mmCIF file of C-alpha atoms and ligand atoms in Angstrom:
data_model
loop_
_atom_site.group_PDB
_atom_site.id
_atom_site.type_symbol
_atom_site.label_atom_id
_atom_site.label_comp_id
_atom_site.label_asym_id
_atom_site.label_seq_id
_atom_site.Cartn_x
_atom_site.Cartn_y
_atom_site.Cartn_z
ATOM 1 C CA MET A 35 -26.649 26.820 -32.909
ATOM 2 C CA ILE A 36 -27.275 27.717 -29.270
ATOM 3 C CA SER A 37 -26.399 31.319 -28.492
ATOM 4 C CA VAL A 38 -24.723 32.487 -25.326
ATOM 5 C CA GLN A 39 -27.846 34.508 -24.610
ATOM 6 C CA SER A 40 -30.079 31.453 -24.707
ATOM 7 C CA ILE A 41 -27.733 29.553 -22.386
ATOM 8 C CA TRP A 42 -27.903 32.437 -19.946
ATOM 9 C CA ALA A 43 -31.660 32.548 -20.300
ATOM 10 C CA SER A 44 -31.944 28.881 -19.348
ATOM 11 C CA VAL A 45 -29.494 29.277 -16.465
ATOM 12 C CA ALA A 46 -31.515 32.222 -15.187
ATOM 13 C CA LEU A 47 -34.719 30.220 -15.571
ATOM 14 C CA ALA A 48 -33.232 27.244 -13.716
ATOM 15 C CA LEU A 49 -32.068 29.525 -10.920
ATOM 16 C CA SER A 50 -35.439 31.229 -10.590
ATOM 17 C CA ILE A 51 -37.229 27.882 -10.489
ATOM 18 C CA GLN A 52 -34.849 26.707 -7.788
ATOM 19 C CA VAL A 53 -35.459 29.829 -5.724
ATOM 20 C CA VAL A 54 -39.224 29.532 -6.023
ATOM 21 C CA ALA A 55 -39.198 25.807 -5.251
ATOM 22 C CA ARG A 56 -36.995 26.102 -2.170
ATOM 23 C CA PRO A 57 -39.135 25.793 0.985
ATOM 24 C CA ALA A 58 -39.025 28.495 3.626
ATOM 25 C CA PRO A 59 -36.322 27.694 6.204
ATOM 26 C CA LEU A 60 -37.543 25.954 9.318
ATOM 27 C CA VAL A 61 -35.859 27.406 12.357
ATOM 28 C CA GLY A 62 -36.242 25.940 15.820
ATOM 29 C CA ARG A 63 -35.161 28.023 18.801
ATOM 30 C CA ASP A 64 -33.994 25.561 21.394
ATOM 31 C CA VAL A 65 -32.192 22.303 21.873
ATOM 32 C CA SER A 66 -32.851 20.139 24.961
ATOM 33 C CA SER A 67 -30.470 20.241 27.900
ATOM 34 C CA ASP A 68 -29.646 16.560 27.249
ATOM 35 C CA LEU A 69 -28.552 17.427 23.724
ATOM 36 C CA LEU A 70 -26.531 20.383 25.024
ATOM 37 C CA ASP A 71 -24.750 17.946 27.378
ATOM 38 C CA GLN A 72 -23.892 15.745 24.386
ATOM 39 C CA PHE A 73 -22.611 18.766 22.450
ATOM 40 C CA ASN A 74 -20.378 19.730 25.378
ATOM 41 C CA LEU A 75 -18.977 16.214 25.725
ATOM 42 C CA PHE A 76 -18.231 15.709 22.037
ATOM 43 C CA GLU A 77 -16.864 19.224 21.600
ATOM 44 C CA GLN A 78 -14.374 18.304 24.330
ATOM 45 C CA TYR A 79 -13.518 15.085 22.489
ATOM 46 C CA ALA A 80 -12.872 17.230 19.397
ATOM 47 C CA ALA A 81 -10.775 19.636 21.488
ATOM 48 C CA ALA A 82 -8.710 16.728 22.865
ATOM 49 C CA ALA A 83 -7.502 15.866 19.351
ATOM 50 C CA TYR A 84 -5.483 19.125 19.351
ATOM 51 C CA CYS A 85 -3.417 18.017 22.363
ATOM 52 C CA SER A 86 -0.258 16.171 21.383
ATOM 53 C CA GLU A 87 -0.496 13.910 24.452
ATOM 54 C CA ASN A 88 -3.537 12.360 22.712
ATOM 55 C CA PHE A 89 -1.947 11.646 19.339
ATOM 56 C CA ASN A 90 1.619 10.617 20.192
ATOM 57 C CA SER A 91 1.251 7.578 22.470
ATOM 58 C CA THR A 92 -1.416 4.870 21.967
ATOM 59 C CA GLY A 93 -2.769 3.180 25.092
ATOM 60 C CA THR A 94 -2.979 6.205 27.370
ATOM 61 C CA LYS A 95 -5.776 8.096 29.121
ATOM 62 C CA LEU A 96 -7.068 11.203 27.368
ATOM 63 C CA SER A 97 -6.191 14.587 28.865
ATOM 64 C CA CYS A 98 -5.979 18.189 27.716
ATOM 65 C CA SER A 99 -3.016 20.269 28.815
ATOM 66 C CA ALA A 100 -5.043 23.403 27.984
ATOM 67 C CA GLY A 101 -7.692 22.371 30.527
ATOM 68 C CA ASN A 102 -10.504 22.427 27.977
ATOM 69 C CA CYS A 103 -11.774 18.832 28.190
ATOM 70 C CA PRO A 104 -12.810 18.255 31.857
ATOM 71 C CA LEU A 105 -15.742 15.996 30.866
ATOM 72 C CA VAL A 106 -13.376 13.756 28.893
ATOM 73 C CA GLU A 107 -10.804 13.766 31.683
ATOM 74 C CA ALA A 108 -13.484 12.755 34.188
ATOM 75 C CA ALA A 109 -14.316 9.642 32.145
ATOM 76 C CA ASP A 110 -12.477 6.317 32.227
ATOM 77 C CA THR A 111 -10.799 6.489 28.809
ATOM 78 C CA GLU A 112 -7.978 4.765 26.984
ATOM 79 C CA THR A 113 -6.742 5.407 23.459
ATOM 80 C CA LEU A 114 -6.823 2.402 21.130
ATOM 81 C CA ASP A 115 -4.988 4.240 18.370
ATOM 82 C CA GLU A 116 -3.226 7.596 18.233
ATOM 83 C CA PHE A 117 -2.097 8.777 14.823
ATOM 84 C CA GLN A 118 -0.409 11.689 13.111
ATOM 85 C CA ASP A 119 0.148 11.798 9.370
ATOM 86 C CA THR A 120 1.336 15.141 8.089
ATOM 87 C CA SER A 121 2.481 13.770 4.736
ATOM 88 C CA GLY A 122 -0.842 13.947 2.914
ATOM 89 C CA TYR A 123 -3.307 16.779 2.381
ATOM 90 C CA GLY A 124 -2.408 19.010 5.278
ATOM 91 C CA ASP A 125 -2.872 16.712 8.138
ATOM 92 C CA THR A 126 -4.598 13.534 9.313
ATOM 93 C CA THR A 127 -4.191 13.467 13.060
ATOM 94 C CA GLY A 128 -6.276 12.232 15.957
ATOM 95 C CA PHE A 129 -7.218 9.276 18.088
ATOM 96 C CA LEU A 130 -9.602 6.375 18.556
ATOM 97 C CA ALA A 131 -10.549 5.906 22.202
ATOM 98 C CA VAL A 132 -12.777 3.795 24.396
ATOM 99 C CA ASP A 133 -14.790 5.603 27.091
ATOM 100 C CA LYS A 134 -15.976 3.037 29.650
ATOM 101 C CA THR A 135 -17.863 5.608 31.719
ATOM 102 C CA ASN A 136 -20.138 6.690 28.871
ATOM 103 C CA GLU A 137 -19.844 3.372 26.948
ATOM 104 C CA LEU A 138 -18.492 4.959 23.800
ATOM 105 C CA ILE A 139 -15.971 4.278 21.074
ATOM 106 C CA VAL A 140 -14.892 7.733 19.846
ATOM 107 C CA LEU A 141 -12.921 8.636 16.732
ATOM 108 C CA SER A 142 -11.738 12.245 16.882
ATOM 109 C CA PHE A 143 -9.806 14.120 14.190
ATOM 110 C CA ARG A 144 -7.761 17.260 14.779
ATOM 111 C CA GLY A 145 -8.110 20.384 12.662
ATOM 112 C CA SER A 146 -5.210 22.188 11.084
ATOM 113 C CA SER A 147 -2.562 23.665 13.357
ATOM 114 C CA SER A 148 -2.709 27.018 11.552
ATOM 115 C CA PHE A 149 -6.194 28.178 10.558
ATOM 116 C CA ASP A 150 -5.030 31.278 8.677
ATOM 117 C CA ASN A 151 -2.771 29.262 6.371
ATOM 118 C CA TRP A 152 -5.255 26.470 6.027
ATOM 119 C CA ILE A 153 -8.121 28.769 5.084
ATOM 120 C CA ALA A 154 -5.930 30.739 2.677
ATOM 121 C CA ASN A 155 -4.780 27.546 0.938
ATOM 122 C CA ILE A 156 -8.025 25.594 0.789
ATOM 123 C CA ASP A 157 -8.663 24.455 -2.791
ATOM 124 C CA PHE A 158 -11.936 23.834 -4.581
ATOM 125 C CA VAL A 159 -11.170 20.506 -6.296
ATOM 126 C CA LYS A 160 -13.731 17.694 -6.178
ATOM 127 C CA THR A 161 -13.454 14.009 -6.987
ATOM 128 C CA ASP A 162 -16.075 11.345 -7.783
ATOM 129 C CA VAL A 163 -16.682 9.053 -4.825
ATOM 130 C CA ASP A 164 -18.698 5.848 -4.726
ATOM 131 C CA LEU A 165 -20.755 6.824 -1.678
ATOM 132 C CA CYS A 166 -23.851 7.484 -3.775
ATOM 133 C CA ASP A 167 -24.938 8.059 -7.337
ATOM 134 C CA GLY A 168 -23.436 11.395 -8.433
ATOM 135 C CA CYS A 169 -21.588 11.975 -5.154
ATOM 136 C CA GLU A 170 -18.442 14.086 -5.293
ATOM 137 C CA ALA A 171 -16.217 14.898 -2.325
ATOM 138 C CA HIS A 172 -13.520 17.511 -1.797
ATOM 139 C CA SER A 173 -10.514 15.627 -3.130
ATOM 140 C CA GLY A 174 -8.035 16.745 -0.459
ATOM 141 C CA PHE A 175 -10.366 15.852 2.427
ATOM 142 C CA TRP A 176 -11.140 12.546 0.743
ATOM 143 C CA GLU A 177 -7.438 11.730 0.331
ATOM 144 C CA ALA A 178 -6.727 12.691 3.927
ATOM 145 C CA TRP A 179 -9.438 10.343 5.226
ATOM 146 C CA GLY A 180 -8.155 7.646 2.837
ATOM 147 C CA SER A 181 -4.678 7.804 4.356
ATOM 148 C CA VAL A 182 -5.970 6.359 7.633
ATOM 149 C CA ALA A 183 -9.200 4.662 6.497
ATOM 150 C CA ASP A 184 -8.011 1.051 6.496
ATOM 151 C CA SER A 185 -6.148 1.100 9.785
ATOM 152 C CA VAL A 186 -8.819 3.120 11.615
ATOM 153 C CA THR A 187 -11.659 0.944 10.297
ATOM 154 C CA SER A 188 -10.030 -2.281 11.427
ATOM 155 C CA GLN A 189 -9.304 -0.771 14.860
ATOM 156 C CA ILE A 190 -12.948 0.301 15.130
ATOM 157 C CA ASP A 191 -14.205 -3.163 14.210
ATOM 158 C CA SER A 192 -11.966 -4.769 16.755
ATOM 159 C CA ALA A 193 -13.033 -2.236 19.434
ATOM 160 C CA LEU A 194 -16.716 -2.845 18.709
ATOM 161 C CA SER A 195 -16.255 -6.573 19.127
ATOM 162 C CA THR A 196 -14.416 -6.113 22.437
ATOM 163 C CA TYR A 197 -16.862 -3.511 23.762
ATOM 164 C CA SER A 198 -20.133 -4.805 22.395
ATOM 165 C CA GLY A 199 -23.084 -2.483 22.938
ATOM 166 C CA TYR A 200 -20.889 0.637 23.052
ATOM 167 C CA LYS A 201 -21.974 3.529 20.836
ATOM 168 C CA LEU A 202 -19.676 4.600 18.010
ATOM 169 C CA VAL A 203 -19.196 8.374 17.626
ATOM 170 C CA PHE A 204 -17.131 10.382 15.133
ATOM 171 C CA THR A 205 -16.220 13.964 15.963
ATOM 172 C CA GLY A 206 -13.846 16.738 14.963
ATOM 173 C CA HIS A 207 -13.351 20.458 14.425
ATOM 174 C CA SER A 208 -12.523 22.275 11.175
ATOM 175 C CA LEU A 209 -10.508 19.952 8.881
ATOM 176 C CA GLY A 210 -11.104 17.286 11.535
ATOM 177 C CA ALA A 211 -14.849 17.791 11.114
ATOM 178 C CA ALA A 212 -14.525 17.230 7.368
ATOM 179 C CA LEU A 213 -12.589 13.997 7.887
ATOM 180 C CA SER A 214 -15.091 12.687 10.423
ATOM 181 C CA THR A 215 -18.003 13.534 8.096
ATOM 182 C CA LEU A 216 -16.475 11.711 5.133
ATOM 183 C CA GLY A 217 -15.159 8.817 7.209
ATOM 184 C CA GLY A 218 -18.463 8.469 9.042
ATOM 185 C CA THR A 219 -20.346 8.335 5.753
ATOM 186 C CA VAL A 220 -17.998 5.658 4.417
ATOM 187 C CA LEU A 221 -18.449 3.537 7.545
ATOM 188 C CA ARG A 222 -22.227 3.920 7.479
ATOM 189 C CA ASN A 223 -22.103 2.685 3.880
ATOM 190 C CA SER A 224 -20.281 -0.399 5.052
ATOM 191 C CA GLY A 225 -22.988 -1.171 7.609
ATOM 192 C CA HIS A 226 -21.824 0.668 10.746
ATOM 193 C CA THR A 227 -24.154 2.725 12.921
ATOM 194 C CA LEU A 228 -22.558 5.886 14.271
ATOM 195 C CA ASP A 229 -23.356 9.378 15.493
ATOM 196 C CA LEU A 230 -21.576 12.357 14.000
ATOM 197 C CA TYR A 231 -20.813 15.594 15.881
ATOM 198 C CA THR A 232 -18.933 18.226 13.900
ATOM 199 C CA PHE A 233 -17.803 21.728 14.863
ATOM 200 C CA GLY A 234 -17.018 24.350 12.215
ATOM 201 C CA CYS A 235 -17.076 21.826 9.370
ATOM 202 C CA PRO A 236 -16.238 23.062 5.865
ATOM 203 C CA ARG A 237 -18.330 21.947 2.876
ATOM 204 C CA VAL A 238 -17.123 18.407 2.127
ATOM 205 C CA GLY A 239 -18.640 17.776 -1.307
ATOM 206 C CA ASN A 240 -21.374 18.433 -3.823
ATOM 207 C CA GLU A 241 -25.135 18.653 -3.395
ATOM 208 C CA ALA A 242 -25.684 14.942 -4.119
ATOM 209 C CA LEU A 243 -23.357 14.119 -1.218
ATOM 210 C CA ALA A 244 -25.050 16.689 1.038
ATOM 211 C CA GLN A 245 -28.431 15.132 0.220
ATOM 212 C CA TYR A 246 -27.068 11.681 0.892
ATOM 213 C CA ILE A 247 -25.670 12.689 4.297
ATOM 214 C CA THR A 248 -28.900 14.515 5.139
ATOM 215 C CA SER A 249 -30.962 11.400 4.355
ATOM 216 C CA GLN A 250 -29.062 9.134 6.755
ATOM 217 C CA SER A 251 -31.056 8.041 9.753
ATOM 218 C CA ASP A 252 -28.150 8.056 12.249
ATOM 219 C CA ALA A 253 -27.687 11.252 14.257
ATOM 220 C CA ASN A 254 -25.940 14.079 12.379
ATOM 221 C CA TYR A 255 -25.051 17.116 14.467
ATOM 222 C CA ARG A 256 -23.329 19.802 12.411
ATOM 223 C CA LEU A 257 -22.593 22.764 14.658
ATOM 224 C CA THR A 258 -21.629 26.175 13.375
ATOM 225 C CA HIS A 259 -20.883 29.375 15.294
ATOM 226 C CA THR A 260 -22.050 32.896 14.386
ATOM 227 C CA ASP A 261 -20.055 34.034 11.309
ATOM 228 C CA ASP A 262 -17.335 31.332 11.381
ATOM 229 C CA PRO A 263 -15.925 31.538 7.810
ATOM 230 C CA VAL A 264 -15.009 27.832 7.534
ATOM 231 C CA PRO A 265 -18.504 26.318 7.041
ATOM 232 C CA LYS A 266 -18.825 28.678 4.041
ATOM 233 C CA LEU A 267 -15.803 27.079 2.339
ATOM 234 C CA PRO A 268 -15.283 25.900 -0.363
ATOM 235 C CA PRO A 269 -17.877 28.250 -1.921
ATOM 236 C CA LYS A 270 -21.286 27.155 -3.154
ATOM 237 C CA SER A 271 -20.428 28.740 -6.513
ATOM 238 C CA PHE A 272 -17.803 26.003 -6.953
ATOM 239 C CA GLY A 273 -20.448 23.319 -6.502
ATOM 240 C CA PHE A 274 -20.024 22.598 -2.795
ATOM 241 C CA SER A 275 -22.960 22.043 -0.414
ATOM 242 C CA GLN A 276 -23.712 21.703 3.289
ATOM 243 C CA PRO A 277 -26.045 18.971 4.572
ATOM 244 C CA SER A 278 -29.028 19.591 6.860
ATOM 245 C CA PRO A 279 -29.685 20.199 9.689
ATOM 246 C CA GLU A 280 -27.391 22.880 11.087
ATOM 247 C CA TYR A 281 -27.103 23.662 14.801
ATOM 248 C CA TRP A 282 -26.169 27.331 14.755
ATOM 249 C CA ILE A 283 -24.608 28.743 17.931
ATOM 250 C CA THR A 284 -25.507 32.431 18.173
ATOM 251 C CA SER A 285 -23.704 33.524 21.358
ATOM 252 C CA ALA A 286 -20.569 35.622 20.944
ATOM 253 C CA SER A 287 -17.011 34.256 20.936
ATOM 254 C CA GLY A 288 -15.841 33.854 24.529
ATOM 255 C CA ASP A 289 -19.387 33.514 25.906
ATOM 256 C CA PRO A 290 -20.892 30.331 27.340
ATOM 257 C CA VAL A 291 -23.538 28.528 25.288
ATOM 258 C CA THR A 292 -26.991 27.760 26.705
ATOM 259 C CA THR A 293 -29.825 25.777 25.147
ATOM 260 C CA SER A 294 -31.458 28.949 23.857
ATOM 261 C CA ASP A 295 -28.251 30.052 22.099
ATOM 262 C CA ILE A 296 -28.531 27.275 19.515
ATOM 263 C CA GLN A 297 -30.892 27.507 16.540
ATOM 264 C CA VAL A 298 -31.786 24.361 14.648
ATOM 265 C CA ILE A 299 -31.936 25.116 10.934
ATOM 266 C CA GLN A 300 -33.360 22.695 8.399
ATOM 267 C CA GLY A 301 -32.605 22.635 4.703
ATOM 268 C CA ILE A 302 -29.573 21.874 2.557
ATOM 269 C CA ASP A 303 -27.562 25.066 1.970
ATOM 270 C CA SER A 304 -29.949 27.150 4.054
ATOM 271 C CA ASP A 305 -28.843 30.739 4.549
ATOM 272 C CA ALA A 306 -30.923 31.107 7.721
ATOM 273 C CA GLY A 307 -27.873 30.369 9.890
ATOM 274 C CA ASN A 308 -24.099 30.723 9.494
ATOM 275 C CA ASP A 309 -24.278 30.949 5.705
ATOM 276 C CA GLY A 310 -26.428 34.074 5.855
ATOM 277 C CA THR A 311 -23.931 36.024 7.963
ATOM 278 C CA ALA A 312 -21.643 38.681 6.506
ATOM 279 C CA THR A 313 -18.598 37.429 4.635
ATOM 280 C CA GLY A 314 -15.416 38.020 6.567
ATOM 281 C CA LEU A 315 -12.534 36.361 8.294
ATOM 282 C CA ASP A 316 -13.744 35.976 11.874
ATOM 283 C CA ILE A 317 -11.204 33.338 12.939
ATOM 284 C CA ASP A 318 -12.181 33.908 16.584
ATOM 285 C CA ALA A 319 -15.650 32.551 15.775
ATOM 286 C CA HIS A 320 -14.000 29.473 14.274
ATOM 287 C CA LYS A 321 -11.921 28.884 17.399
ATOM 288 C CA TRP A 322 -14.796 29.231 19.890
ATOM 289 C CA TYR A 323 -17.166 26.250 20.130
ATOM 290 C CA PHE A 324 -18.439 26.058 23.747
ATOM 291 C CA ASN A 325 -14.836 26.771 24.767
ATOM 292 C CA ALA A 326 -11.482 27.463 23.088
ATOM 293 C CA ILE A 327 -11.648 24.262 21.053
ATOM 294 C CA SER A 328 -8.145 24.458 19.560
ATOM 295 C CA ALA A 329 -6.426 25.769 22.688
ATOM 296 C CA CYS A 330 -3.975 22.838 22.832
ATOM 297 C CA SER A 331 -2.525 23.542 19.376
HETATM 298 C C1 NAG B 556 3.481 13.531 23.883
HETATM 299 O O1 NAG B 556 3.139 14.904 24.035
HETATM 300 C C2 NAG B 556 3.164 15.348 25.376
HETATM 301 C C3 NAG B 556 2.637 16.777 25.410
HETATM 302 O O2 NAG B 556 3.325 17.603 24.521
HETATM 303 C C4 NAG B 556 4.564 15.222 25.938
HETATM 304 O O3 NAG B 556 4.585 15.667 27.281
HETATM 305 C C5 NAG B 556 5.005 13.772 25.858
HETATM 306 O O4 NAG B 556 6.326 13.644 26.287
HETATM 307 C C6 NAG B 556 4.865 13.251 24.439
HETATM 308 N N1 NAG B 556 5.084 11.818 24.445
HETATM 309 C C7 NAG B 556 5.809 11.195 23.513
HETATM 310 C C8 NAG B 556 5.868 9.715 23.631
HETATM 311 O O5 NAG B 556 6.338 11.788 22.597
#
């Protein structure tokens, strides 16, 4: 019979091996100014998903009543689909748009309209998903993506055939970041090439899924900000993981972000960035990504 003590001994051994085997974090100091420009543009696309004018009337030009998406407003855009589904897990809201100036097809998901409630109510339930061997995703995020998956995918395919050569980009903030991560991974599995820009993304699944996302060759930009609590949820102790790399913004809430304010951190579940900051409920850090990302809500 196996005693409790011997189980604990093997758990402790496994943990110590893992700690020893984990490579030292690789931390780069700067991103290029071209990459910073991309971050600013796609942050503004994520911000635009909070503005009801961009999810209540398909076929219109994107704008932000809060004034926080000037780069998007300067582009020649038109929404191909605007959607709002509040029936499922929280919320599945956003838009698919064509940007003829930058030659992009952009899918952007909105975060929750109330961060305090959303964070307080986030659950830690996972479900098996067929993305990879052993992959599990957060079941609520997975369901929320699933509620729009078919319609959004067919709209994307039709947009890509109309606008051939345009780049496909998924973006979002908070819950919206989780939906774009899962949806982007599903579409990559079905043969699409797309870039992913996420801001304040929670953990979307287990370590197998994080490894799978990390191994994809398309661009993955997962931005976090100082001690934003959301990328630390659901907790690692419940079997949730964050993919690599992380682009960690270190400037304070309310401050502009320069190239030297972003550290590039390699390694799944590294604590060299956001995850190593003090535990707390700094909602302001969650709401500040280059600008007041959720200002329209
Ligand atoms: C969409 O939302 C905007 C901003 O709140 C509002 O001005 C507009 O009337 C709404 N349009 C429709 C079709 O509901």
